[in-house]
Amino acid sequence: MESHLQDLVEKFFKIGCVKFGCFTLQSGMQTPIYFDLRGIVSYPQLMSDVSDLMFEILPENKKNFSRICGVPYTALPIATCISLKQNIPMLVKRKEAKDYGTKKMVEGIFNEGDKCLIIEDVVTSGSSILETVESLKTIGVEITDAIVLLNREQGGEENITKHGITLHSVFTMSQILEVLRDRNKISAGTVSSVMQFLSENQVSNIAKKTDGDQDKSTDSNGIVKALSFQKRAELCTHPVAKKLFTCMAEKKTNLVVSVDLTSASEIYDIIEKVSPFVCAVKTHVDIIKDFSQDFATKLKQLSEKHNFVIFEDRKFSDIGSTVKNQYAEGVYHICEWAHLVNAHPIPGPGVIEGLKEVGLAKNRACLLVAEMSSAGTLATGDYTKETVKMAKEHEDFVIGYICQKNLTSDPKFIHMTPGVQLHAGQDNLGQQYLTPRVAICEHGSDSIIVGRGIIRNADPVAQAKRLRDEAYAAYQERL
Ligand code: 5BU
């Protein structure tokens, strides 16, 4: 590849248009690579270079288009640039027909028989391009070619070709990987895991649509955009999930406070102070030195008074028969007062089945610990993936995950992330902290769990408010 093209790839990487990690596709599948060109509008020179390059790859005998049209939305500014530079009139395809006036799907002036070139940023399955093609065809415009900046090599080109459209791409995913590896930006291991992902996730193998579903909930990589908490409350059938999402929407908070204090009165005090800013209060009941059922009664009263969910962070992790007793019996009778508990999936599904025997009849719910915030945690990779599966197989009782990032596109499951403070860092016992924005926006979690960041602060109210504001603003950004 010519060096100016390689420089461009490096630039994409530098400004975060190409990211490596774990991203959730609409299909629920995890992808190790994410290409997102939305940010290039902030780099005019880059926009200009990209639009020149995209037009240049068209063979000379194909440059006689009378219209161009970008696939909404990421490709629209690129199409605009090409239109201006090449002096070709543009058409704008709407995602939804206007519900007033003319109800047109395509804006701009055209004549029947006009030849129109399609511009798109990334092609995965090709269905977004085909959808734009369909809209243009219905108004009598002809389409023979489409230009994309990146072909993810997942079968989109073949799909488009079948519909009689020739695809021209500036880069393929393998070229991008090669450049980044040669320039020491990513390891050979990353290259091979991405290549394996691409070969295992060809359009023909993908049960659900990827970029065809884009219009409402995903972008051109198929990444899930968040549904509102209100919508998610409506989708949930489990009463605790419904209550939690409703509370998050009504109180405008996705902050969970972890009241890790050892006396009941201190806990009441902090709850009275911070509860306007939280959707749930998380306890470790076994650290309270003066625990009695009075504590449980008082906690339930506070939960009703201030509208929050009670979450006992018990992390059950034994065989079904034992956890059943731990949940229902002993000193604590956890199932009598905690709306929500959590469990490690390590024993296998028996742990959920045991808890369910006690909790289901009382309308209680459980979260699975899919990942942990602590350094050196073993809850990673396949363990996490299996946890996600286990939760889905018990969705009558498991309503989500304790995790560090988004693990499923199923909107009924809540993601709660501990290890959050206003500043990233760690404590001296392996706890690691993300900021609210990173947890929610970058990692795609739904809510943050904060303990010492609030309860050990000189001004817990101000701190809770700030954390709530940051976490809720991050959620709104994801919408
Ligand atoms: P902190 O004070 O904000 O660090 O407290 C975090 C709380 O979340 C604390 O009660 C932990 O037991 C809990 N926690 C966690 O920190 N990390 C995890 O992975 C899980 C729970 Br699971």
Short mmCIF file of C-alpha atoms and ligand atoms in Angstrom, two decimals:
data_model
loop_
_atom_site.label_atom_id
_atom_site.label_comp_id
_atom_site.label_asym_id
_atom_site.label_seq_id
_atom_site.Cartn_x
_atom_site.Cartn_y
_atom_site.Cartn_z
CA MET A 1 0.00 0.00 0.00
CA GLU A 2 1.27 3.48 -0.83
CA SER A 3 2.73 5.33 2.11
CA HIS A 4 0.17 8.16 2.11
CA LEU A 5 -2.56 5.54 2.51
CA GLN A 6 -0.65 3.91 5.33
CA ASP A 7 -0.30 7.32 7.01
CA LEU A 8 -4.04 7.73 6.74
CA VAL A 9 -4.65 4.39 8.47
CA GLU A 10 -2.29 5.43 11.25
CA LYS A 11 -4.15 8.70 11.57
CA PHE A 12 -7.49 6.86 11.92
CA PHE A 13 -5.96 4.79 14.69
CA LYS A 14 -4.52 7.85 16.41
CA ILE A 15 -7.80 9.74 16.52
CA GLY A 16 -9.78 6.69 17.67
CA CYS A 17 -11.61 5.82 14.44
CA VAL A 18 -10.23 2.28 14.67
CA LYS A 19 -10.50 0.69 18.09
CA PHE A 20 -9.59 -2.74 19.37
CA GLY A 21 -11.29 -4.30 22.38
CA CYS A 22 -14.67 -5.86 22.87
CA PHE A 23 -17.71 -4.26 21.27
CA THR A 24 -21.23 -5.64 21.13
CA LEU A 25 -22.98 -5.95 17.81
CA GLN A 26 -26.73 -5.76 17.35
CA SER A 27 -26.77 -9.52 16.96
CA GLY A 28 -25.38 -9.83 20.49
CA MET A 29 -22.06 -10.96 19.03
CA GLN A 30 -18.82 -9.46 20.33
CA THR A 31 -16.45 -7.90 17.82
CA PRO A 32 -12.76 -7.31 18.58
CA ILE A 33 -12.52 -4.35 16.19
CA TYR A 34 -14.60 -1.25 15.77
CA PHE A 35 -14.30 1.26 12.96
CA ASP A 36 -16.16 4.49 13.62
CA LEU A 37 -15.76 7.41 11.26
CA ARG A 38 -18.26 9.71 12.94
CA GLY A 39 -15.45 11.68 14.54
CA ILE A 40 -13.76 12.73 11.30
CA VAL A 41 -16.05 15.75 10.99
CA SER A 42 -13.72 17.31 13.56
CA TYR A 43 -10.74 17.00 11.17
CA PRO A 44 -11.45 19.02 8.01
CA GLN A 45 -8.18 18.11 6.30
CA LEU A 46 -8.83 14.43 6.92
CA MET A 47 -12.37 14.77 5.56
CA SER A 48 -10.96 16.42 2.49
CA ASP A 49 -8.30 13.70 1.98
CA VAL A 50 -10.82 10.91 2.53
CA SER A 51 -13.27 12.35 0.02
CA ASP A 52 -10.53 12.79 -2.61
CA LEU A 53 -9.36 9.24 -2.11
CA MET A 54 -12.82 7.81 -2.30
CA PHE A 55 -13.55 9.50 -5.60
CA GLU A 56 -10.11 8.68 -7.02
CA ILE A 57 -10.64 4.93 -6.70
CA LEU A 58 -13.46 5.06 -9.22
CA PRO A 59 -12.25 3.96 -12.66
CA GLU A 60 -12.06 6.92 -15.08
CA ASN A 61 -14.83 5.54 -17.28
CA LYS A 62 -17.15 5.47 -14.28
CA LYS A 63 -16.83 9.09 -13.21
CA ASN A 64 -19.83 10.25 -15.21
CA PHE A 65 -22.43 10.20 -12.44
CA SER A 66 -25.03 12.94 -12.44
CA ARG A 67 -25.89 12.58 -8.72
CA ILE A 68 -24.29 11.28 -5.57
CA CYS A 69 -26.00 10.09 -2.39
CA GLY A 70 -24.53 9.22 1.00
CA VAL A 71 -25.94 6.41 3.16
CA PRO A 72 -27.26 8.12 6.30
CA TYR A 73 -25.75 9.27 8.60
CA THR A 74 -21.97 8.88 8.91
CA ALA A 75 -21.38 9.04 5.18
CA LEU A 76 -23.41 12.23 4.68
CA PRO A 77 -20.59 14.73 5.38
CA ILE A 78 -18.21 12.70 3.19
CA ALA A 79 -20.78 12.68 0.37
CA THR A 80 -21.19 16.44 0.82
CA CYS A 81 -17.44 16.95 0.48
CA ILE A 82 -17.30 14.86 -2.69
CA SER A 83 -20.28 16.72 -4.09
CA LEU A 84 -18.58 20.08 -3.51
CA LYS A 85 -15.17 19.02 -4.78
CA GLN A 86 -16.41 17.18 -7.87
CA ASN A 87 -19.28 19.54 -8.52
CA ILE A 88 -21.81 16.72 -8.65
CA PRO A 89 -25.28 17.50 -7.26
CA MET A 90 -26.21 15.56 -4.18
CA LEU A 91 -29.32 13.72 -3.07
CA VAL A 92 -30.10 13.17 0.60
CA LYS A 93 -31.93 10.02 1.58
CA ARG A 94 -34.01 10.32 4.74
CA LYS A 95 -34.00 7.55 7.29
CA GLU A 96 -37.69 8.03 7.95
CA ALA A 97 -40.17 9.84 5.71
CA LYS A 98 -41.14 13.25 7.13
CA ASP A 99 -44.44 13.01 8.96
CA TYR A 100 -45.47 16.40 7.67
CA GLY A 101 -45.46 18.15 4.30
CA THR A 102 -44.47 16.10 1.29
CA LYS A 103 -43.38 12.85 3.03
CA LYS A 104 -40.45 12.62 0.64
CA MET A 105 -37.81 9.93 1.28
CA VAL A 106 -35.23 11.65 -0.94
CA GLU A 107 -34.40 15.34 -0.91
CA GLY A 108 -32.80 17.18 -3.84
CA ILE A 109 -33.55 17.66 -7.49
CA PHE A 110 -33.36 14.69 -9.85
CA ASN A 111 -34.69 13.43 -13.14
CA GLU A 112 -35.80 9.93 -13.92
CA GLY A 113 -32.84 7.97 -15.29
CA ASP A 114 -30.24 10.02 -13.38
CA LYS A 115 -27.19 7.89 -12.59
CA CYS A 116 -26.36 8.13 -8.90
CA LEU A 117 -23.21 7.06 -7.06
CA ILE A 118 -23.60 5.75 -3.51
CA ILE A 119 -21.16 6.79 -0.76
CA GLU A 120 -20.80 4.78 2.46
CA ASP A 121 -18.21 4.70 5.23
CA VAL A 122 -18.12 1.02 6.18
CA VAL A 123 -19.71 -2.04 4.63
CA THR A 124 -20.44 -5.07 6.80
CA SER A 125 -23.40 -6.98 5.36
CA GLY A 126 -24.25 -4.36 2.76
CA SER A 127 -27.87 -4.02 3.77
CA SER A 128 -27.67 -0.28 4.55
CA ILE A 129 -26.36 0.37 1.06
CA LEU A 130 -29.07 -1.81 -0.43
CA GLU A 131 -31.73 0.03 1.51
CA THR A 132 -30.54 3.38 0.12
CA VAL A 133 -30.42 1.82 -3.36
CA GLU A 134 -34.03 0.68 -2.97
CA SER A 135 -35.25 4.15 -2.00
CA LEU A 136 -33.48 5.71 -4.97
CA LYS A 137 -34.77 3.11 -7.39
CA THR A 138 -38.36 3.78 -6.35
CA ILE A 139 -37.98 7.37 -7.57
CA GLY A 140 -36.49 6.25 -10.88
CA VAL A 141 -32.82 6.95 -10.19
CA GLU A 142 -30.30 4.38 -11.50
CA ILE A 143 -27.55 2.93 -9.35
CA THR A 144 -24.65 0.84 -10.56
CA ASP A 145 -21.78 1.63 -8.17
CA ALA A 146 -21.04 2.32 -4.51
CA ILE A 147 -17.84 3.58 -2.89
CA VAL A 148 -16.92 2.69 0.67
CA LEU A 149 -13.95 3.71 2.70
CA LEU A 150 -13.70 0.35 4.45
CA ASN A 151 -14.80 -3.11 3.45
CA ARG A 152 -14.97 -5.19 6.64
CA GLU A 153 -14.70 -8.32 4.47
CA GLN A 154 -17.68 -10.01 6.08
CA GLY A 155 -19.53 -10.75 2.86
CA GLY A 156 -21.05 -7.31 2.21
CA GLU A 157 -19.35 -6.96 -1.17
CA GLU A 158 -20.76 -10.28 -2.41
CA ASN A 159 -24.21 -9.31 -1.14
CA ILE A 160 -24.15 -5.99 -2.98
CA THR A 161 -22.75 -7.54 -6.15
CA LYS A 162 -25.67 -9.98 -6.18
CA HIS A 163 -27.94 -6.95 -6.47
CA GLY A 164 -26.07 -5.69 -9.51
CA ILE A 165 -24.04 -2.99 -7.73
CA THR A 166 -20.23 -2.78 -8.05
CA LEU A 167 -18.47 -1.98 -4.79
CA HIS A 168 -15.26 0.07 -4.76
CA SER A 169 -13.43 0.19 -1.45
CA VAL A 170 -10.44 2.29 -0.43
CA PHE A 171 -9.37 -0.13 2.31
CA THR A 172 -10.12 -3.67 3.33
CA MET A 173 -9.99 -4.69 6.97
CA SER A 174 -6.96 -6.92 6.33
CA GLN A 175 -5.06 -3.99 4.85
CA ILE A 176 -5.84 -1.86 7.91
CA LEU A 177 -4.65 -4.61 10.23
CA GLU A 178 -1.48 -5.13 8.21
CA VAL A 179 -0.54 -1.46 8.33
CA LEU A 180 -1.21 -1.16 12.06
CA ARG A 181 0.81 -4.30 12.76
CA ASP A 182 3.73 -3.15 10.55
CA ARG A 183 3.72 0.17 12.34
CA ASN A 184 3.72 -1.56 15.74
CA LYS A 185 0.33 -0.24 16.75
CA ILE A 186 -1.19 -3.67 17.32
CA SER A 187 0.26 -7.12 17.96
CA ALA A 188 0.28 -10.09 15.61
CA GLY A 189 -2.07 -11.77 18.13
CA THR A 190 -4.66 -9.00 17.69
CA VAL A 191 -4.40 -9.34 13.91
CA SER A 192 -5.04 -13.05 14.02
CA SER A 193 -7.93 -12.79 16.48
CA VAL A 194 -9.60 -10.12 14.32
CA MET A 195 -9.03 -12.18 11.16
CA GLN A 196 -10.51 -15.20 12.87
CA PHE A 197 -13.51 -13.14 13.96
CA LEU A 198 -14.05 -11.92 10.39
CA SER A 199 -13.88 -15.39 8.91
CA GLU A 200 -16.23 -16.81 11.53
CA ASN A 201 -18.69 -13.96 11.13
CA GLN A 202 -19.49 -13.80 7.48
CA VAL A 203 -22.89 -12.35 6.56
CA SER A 204 -24.08 -15.77 5.49
CA ASN A 205 -23.35 -17.07 9.02
CA ILE A 206 -24.87 -14.17 10.89
CA ALA A 207 -28.34 -15.16 11.98
CA LYS A 208 -29.51 -11.66 12.68
CA LYS A 209 -28.89 -8.64 10.52
CA THR A 210 -25.98 -6.43 11.38
CA ASP A 211 -25.87 -3.22 9.42
CA GLY A 212 -29.42 -3.74 8.18
CA ASP A 213 -30.65 -3.18 11.70
CA GLN A 214 -28.68 -0.05 11.91
CA ASP A 215 -31.39 2.47 11.34
CA LYS A 216 -32.82 2.44 14.80
CA SER A 217 -30.25 1.05 17.13
CA THR A 218 -26.84 0.55 15.59
CA ASP A 219 -24.23 2.37 13.57
CA SER A 220 -22.41 1.08 10.49
CA ASN A 221 -20.36 -1.42 12.48
CA GLY A 222 -23.58 -2.71 14.00
CA ILE A 223 -22.73 -1.31 17.45
CA VAL A 224 -25.65 -1.08 19.81
CA LYS A 225 -26.83 2.34 20.78
CA ALA A 226 -28.58 2.59 24.11
CA LEU A 227 -32.34 2.48 24.46
CA SER A 228 -33.71 4.81 27.11
CA PHE A 229 -34.21 3.44 30.63
CA GLN A 230 -37.91 4.19 30.23
CA LYS A 231 -38.12 2.04 27.07
CA ARG A 232 -36.19 -0.72 28.79
CA ALA A 233 -38.54 -0.61 31.76
CA GLU A 234 -41.41 -1.15 29.33
CA LEU A 235 -39.63 -4.12 27.71
CA CYS A 236 -38.88 -5.88 31.00
CA THR A 237 -41.30 -8.35 32.48
CA HIS A 238 -39.40 -9.06 35.70
CA PRO A 239 -40.80 -6.73 38.39
CA VAL A 240 -37.37 -5.87 39.86
CA ALA A 241 -35.90 -5.01 36.44
CA LYS A 242 -38.99 -2.94 35.70
CA LYS A 243 -38.77 -1.18 39.04
CA LEU A 244 -35.06 -0.47 38.62
CA PHE A 245 -35.28 0.92 35.09
CA THR A 246 -38.38 2.94 35.99
CA CYS A 247 -36.64 4.38 39.01
CA MET A 248 -33.57 5.23 36.88
CA ALA A 249 -35.80 7.03 34.39
CA GLU A 250 -37.93 8.84 36.97
CA LYS A 251 -35.15 9.89 39.33
CA LYS A 252 -32.76 10.47 36.43
CA THR A 253 -29.98 8.48 38.01
CA ASN A 254 -27.89 5.45 37.18
CA LEU A 255 -25.87 5.66 40.37
CA VAL A 256 -25.88 2.82 42.90
CA VAL A 257 -24.42 3.67 46.27
CA SER A 258 -22.53 0.96 48.12
CA VAL A 259 -23.09 1.63 51.83
CA ASP A 260 -20.06 -0.30 53.05
CA LEU A 261 -20.33 0.91 56.65
CA THR A 262 -20.30 -1.21 59.77
CA SER A 263 -23.00 0.32 61.92
CA ALA A 264 -26.71 0.45 61.16
CA SER A 265 -27.11 4.09 62.21
CA GLU A 266 -24.29 5.24 59.93
CA ILE A 267 -25.99 3.41 57.08
CA TYR A 268 -29.39 5.04 57.76
CA ASP A 269 -27.70 8.39 57.90
CA ILE A 270 -25.90 8.06 54.58
CA ILE A 271 -29.02 6.66 52.89
CA GLU A 272 -31.12 9.62 54.07
CA LYS A 273 -28.52 11.96 52.63
CA VAL A 274 -27.75 10.44 49.24
CA SER A 275 -30.92 8.60 48.28
CA PRO A 276 -32.31 11.40 46.04
CA PHE A 277 -29.36 10.68 43.75
CA VAL A 278 -29.44 6.87 43.62
CA CYS A 279 -31.51 4.16 41.98
CA ALA A 280 -30.26 1.39 44.27
CA VAL A 281 -28.57 0.97 47.63
CA LYS A 282 -26.06 -1.87 47.82
CA THR A 283 -25.30 -3.49 51.15
CA HIS A 284 -22.81 -5.99 52.57
CA VAL A 285 -25.00 -7.13 55.38
CA ASP A 286 -22.32 -9.34 56.94
CA ILE A 287 -20.15 -6.32 57.85
CA ILE A 288 -22.83 -4.65 59.99
CA LYS A 289 -21.94 -5.24 63.63
CA ASP A 290 -25.40 -4.43 65.01
CA PHE A 291 -27.45 -6.18 62.35
CA SER A 292 -30.91 -7.28 63.41
CA GLN A 293 -34.18 -7.71 61.56
CA ASP A 294 -34.91 -4.11 62.63
CA PHE A 295 -32.23 -3.08 60.19
CA ALA A 296 -34.00 -4.97 57.44
CA THR A 297 -37.34 -3.36 58.35
CA LYS A 298 -35.83 0.12 58.40
CA LEU A 299 -34.07 -0.48 55.08
CA LYS A 300 -37.35 -1.50 53.46
CA GLN A 301 -39.01 1.65 54.84
CA LEU A 302 -36.23 3.82 53.47
CA SER A 303 -36.49 2.08 50.10
CA GLU A 304 -40.19 2.89 49.91
CA LYS A 305 -39.76 6.42 51.17
CA HIS A 306 -36.93 7.28 48.78
CA ASN A 307 -37.76 4.95 45.86
CA PHE A 308 -34.65 2.80 45.48
CA VAL A 309 -33.93 -0.88 44.97
CA ILE A 310 -32.22 -2.81 47.77
CA PHE A 311 -29.28 -4.82 46.46
CA GLU A 312 -27.43 -7.16 48.83
CA ASP A 313 -23.97 -7.81 47.39
CA ARG A 314 -23.81 -11.36 48.81
CA LYS A 315 -22.02 -12.92 45.82
CA PHE A 316 -23.43 -16.39 46.43
CA SER A 317 -21.00 -18.96 45.10
CA ASP A 318 -21.81 -22.42 46.40
CA ILE A 319 -23.88 -25.40 45.31
CA GLY A 320 -27.62 -24.82 44.89
CA SER A 321 -28.65 -26.48 48.13
CA THR A 322 -26.27 -24.36 50.23
CA VAL A 323 -27.02 -21.01 48.61
CA LYS A 324 -30.70 -21.67 49.08
CA ASN A 325 -30.16 -21.77 52.84
CA GLN A 326 -27.75 -18.84 52.79
CA TYR A 327 -30.38 -16.82 50.98
CA ALA A 328 -33.41 -17.75 53.08
CA GLU A 329 -32.08 -18.69 56.50
CA GLY A 330 -29.36 -17.80 59.03
CA VAL A 331 -29.33 -14.48 60.80
CA TYR A 332 -29.96 -12.37 57.77
CA HIS A 333 -32.95 -13.85 55.89
CA ILE A 334 -31.67 -11.95 52.86
CA CYS A 335 -34.54 -12.95 50.60
CA GLU A 336 -37.00 -11.22 52.95
CA TRP A 337 -35.66 -7.75 52.35
CA ALA A 338 -33.23 -7.60 49.38
CA HIS A 339 -34.96 -7.05 46.03
CA LEU A 340 -31.75 -7.95 44.30
CA VAL A 341 -28.77 -10.18 45.10
CA ASN A 342 -25.82 -11.36 43.06
CA ALA A 343 -24.07 -14.65 42.47
CA HIS A 344 -20.82 -15.91 41.03
CA PRO A 345 -21.46 -18.29 38.13
CA ILE A 346 -18.48 -20.43 39.18
CA PRO A 347 -20.56 -23.34 40.60
CA GLY A 348 -22.56 -23.62 37.37
CA PRO A 349 -26.31 -23.10 36.87
CA GLY A 350 -27.11 -24.88 40.15
CA VAL A 351 -26.32 -21.69 42.05
CA ILE A 352 -29.06 -19.87 40.15
CA GLU A 353 -31.50 -22.73 40.47
CA GLY A 354 -30.96 -22.88 44.24
CA LEU A 355 -31.51 -19.14 44.65
CA LYS A 356 -34.50 -19.26 42.36
CA GLU A 357 -36.25 -21.82 44.53
CA VAL A 358 -36.34 -19.22 47.26
CA GLY A 359 -36.43 -15.96 45.34
CA LEU A 360 -38.77 -16.50 42.43
CA ALA A 361 -41.96 -16.74 44.48
CA LYS A 362 -41.04 -13.52 46.27
CA ASN A 363 -40.38 -11.68 43.01
CA ARG A 364 -36.68 -11.31 43.80
CA ALA A 365 -33.96 -11.01 41.19
CA CYS A 366 -30.28 -11.78 40.76
CA LEU A 367 -27.29 -10.36 38.90
CA LEU A 368 -24.43 -12.59 37.78
CA VAL A 369 -20.86 -11.47 38.44
CA ALA A 370 -19.51 -11.68 34.90
CA GLU A 371 -16.42 -9.54 35.51
CA MET A 372 -14.75 -7.94 38.50
CA SER A 373 -13.06 -4.62 39.02
CA SER A 374 -10.10 -6.02 40.92
CA ALA A 375 -6.63 -6.37 39.44
CA GLY A 376 -5.79 -9.90 38.31
CA THR A 377 -9.41 -11.06 38.27
CA LEU A 378 -9.95 -14.47 36.66
CA ALA A 379 -13.43 -13.53 35.49
CA THR A 380 -12.48 -12.75 31.89
CA GLY A 381 -12.72 -14.20 28.37
CA ASP A 382 -14.67 -17.45 28.08
CA TYR A 383 -15.71 -17.28 31.74
CA THR A 384 -17.45 -13.99 31.05
CA LYS A 385 -18.98 -15.28 27.81
CA GLU A 386 -20.36 -18.37 29.55
CA THR A 387 -21.77 -16.13 32.30
CA VAL A 388 -23.66 -14.13 29.70
CA LYS A 389 -25.12 -17.35 28.32
CA MET A 390 -26.03 -18.64 31.77
CA ALA A 391 -27.90 -15.42 32.55
CA LYS A 392 -29.88 -15.66 29.33
CA GLU A 393 -30.90 -19.20 30.15
CA HIS A 394 -32.38 -17.99 33.46
CA GLU A 395 -33.89 -14.69 32.50
CA ASP A 396 -36.92 -15.33 34.73
CA PHE A 397 -34.61 -14.59 37.68
CA VAL A 398 -31.32 -13.15 36.40
CA ILE A 399 -31.83 -9.57 35.28
CA GLY A 400 -28.29 -8.51 34.50
CA TYR A 401 -24.60 -8.48 35.23
CA ILE A 402 -21.96 -7.03 37.46
CA CYS A 403 -19.37 -6.24 34.85
CA GLN A 404 -16.86 -3.76 33.55
CA LYS A 405 -18.34 -3.29 30.08
CA ASN A 406 -21.39 -3.96 27.95
CA LEU A 407 -21.91 -7.69 27.48
CA THR A 408 -25.18 -8.03 25.62
CA SER A 409 -27.40 -6.02 23.34
CA ASP A 410 -30.49 -7.48 25.01
CA PRO A 411 -32.05 -4.35 26.56
CA LYS A 412 -33.71 -6.32 29.34
CA PHE A 413 -30.37 -7.04 31.02
CA ILE A 414 -28.85 -4.34 33.19
CA HIS A 415 -25.09 -3.82 33.42
CA MET A 416 -23.78 -2.53 36.76
CA THR A 417 -20.17 -1.51 37.08
CA PRO A 418 -18.31 -1.27 40.39
CA GLY A 419 -14.83 0.22 40.71
CA VAL A 420 -15.87 3.76 39.81
CA GLN A 421 -14.75 7.11 41.20
CA LEU A 422 -14.48 10.62 39.81
CA HIS A 423 -10.85 9.96 38.95
CA ALA A 424 -9.31 6.77 37.59
CA GLY A 425 -6.87 4.99 39.90
CA GLN A 426 -6.67 2.16 42.40
CA ASP A 427 -6.59 1.43 46.11
CA ASN A 428 -3.83 -0.50 47.86
CA LEU A 429 -5.73 -3.81 47.79
CA GLY A 430 -6.25 -4.29 44.09
CA GLN A 431 -9.43 -2.29 43.54
CA GLN A 432 -9.26 -0.44 40.21
CA TYR A 433 -11.29 2.64 39.36
CA LEU A 434 -12.75 3.88 36.11
CA THR A 435 -14.44 7.25 35.74
CA PRO A 436 -18.25 7.35 35.27
CA ARG A 437 -17.85 8.48 31.68
CA VAL A 438 -15.49 5.68 30.73
CA ALA A 439 -17.71 3.07 32.40
CA ILE A 440 -20.91 4.27 30.73
CA CYS A 441 -19.86 5.86 27.45
CA GLU A 442 -16.74 4.00 26.47
CA HIS A 443 -17.46 0.62 28.06
CA GLY A 444 -21.20 0.75 27.45
CA SER A 445 -22.33 -0.10 30.99
CA ASP A 446 -25.70 1.14 32.28
CA SER A 447 -24.97 2.08 35.85
CA ILE A 448 -22.12 2.69 38.25
CA ILE A 449 -21.64 1.38 41.78
CA VAL A 450 -19.74 3.69 44.09
CA GLY A 451 -18.77 3.04 47.69
CA ARG A 452 -15.89 4.94 49.23
CA GLY A 453 -16.02 7.63 46.56
CA ILE A 454 -19.19 8.74 48.34
CA ILE A 455 -19.25 7.37 51.86
CA ARG A 456 -15.69 8.33 52.75
CA ASN A 457 -15.93 11.79 51.24
CA ALA A 458 -16.21 14.78 53.54
CA ASP A 459 -19.26 15.89 51.57
CA PRO A 460 -21.06 12.70 50.50
CA VAL A 461 -24.10 14.57 49.21
CA ALA A 462 -22.13 16.79 46.85
CA GLN A 463 -20.08 13.81 45.76
CA ALA A 464 -23.14 11.63 45.09
CA LYS A 465 -24.71 14.45 43.12
CA ARG A 466 -21.57 14.89 41.03
CA LEU A 467 -21.20 11.20 40.33
CA ARG A 468 -24.88 10.97 39.44
CA ASP A 469 -24.60 13.98 37.13
CA GLU A 470 -21.55 12.56 35.34
CA ALA A 471 -22.95 9.05 35.01
CA TYR A 472 -26.37 10.26 33.84
CA ALA A 473 -24.85 12.69 31.34
CA ALA A 474 -22.74 9.80 29.99
CA TYR A 475 -25.90 7.68 29.60
CA GLN A 476 -27.63 10.53 27.78
CA GLU A 477 -24.64 10.81 25.49
CA ARG A 478 -25.04 7.13 24.58
CA LEU A 479 -28.65 7.69 23.63
P1 5BU B 1 -15.61 1.15 46.40
O1 5BU B 1 -15.47 1.71 47.75
O2 5BU B 1 -16.33 2.09 45.42
O3 5BU B 1 -14.31 0.62 45.86
O4 5BU B 1 -16.61 -0.11 46.63
C1 5BU B 1 -17.04 -0.91 45.59
C2 5BU B 1 -18.08 -1.88 46.10
O5 5BU B 1 -18.43 -2.76 45.03
C3 5BU B 1 -17.63 -2.77 47.23
O6 5BU B 1 -18.73 -3.01 48.03
C4 5BU B 1 -17.20 -4.06 46.56
O7 5BU B 1 -17.43 -5.18 47.38
C5 5BU B 1 -18.12 -4.11 45.36
N1 5BU B 1 -17.50 -4.75 44.17
C6 5BU B 1 -16.38 -4.28 43.58
O8 5BU B 1 -15.79 -3.31 44.00
N2 5BU B 1 -15.88 -4.91 42.48
C7 5BU B 1 -16.45 -6.00 41.95
O9 5BU B 1 -15.98 -6.51 40.93
C8 5BU B 1 -17.63 -6.48 42.58
C9 5BU B 1 -18.14 -5.83 43.66
BR1 5BU B 1 -18.46 -7.95 41.86
#
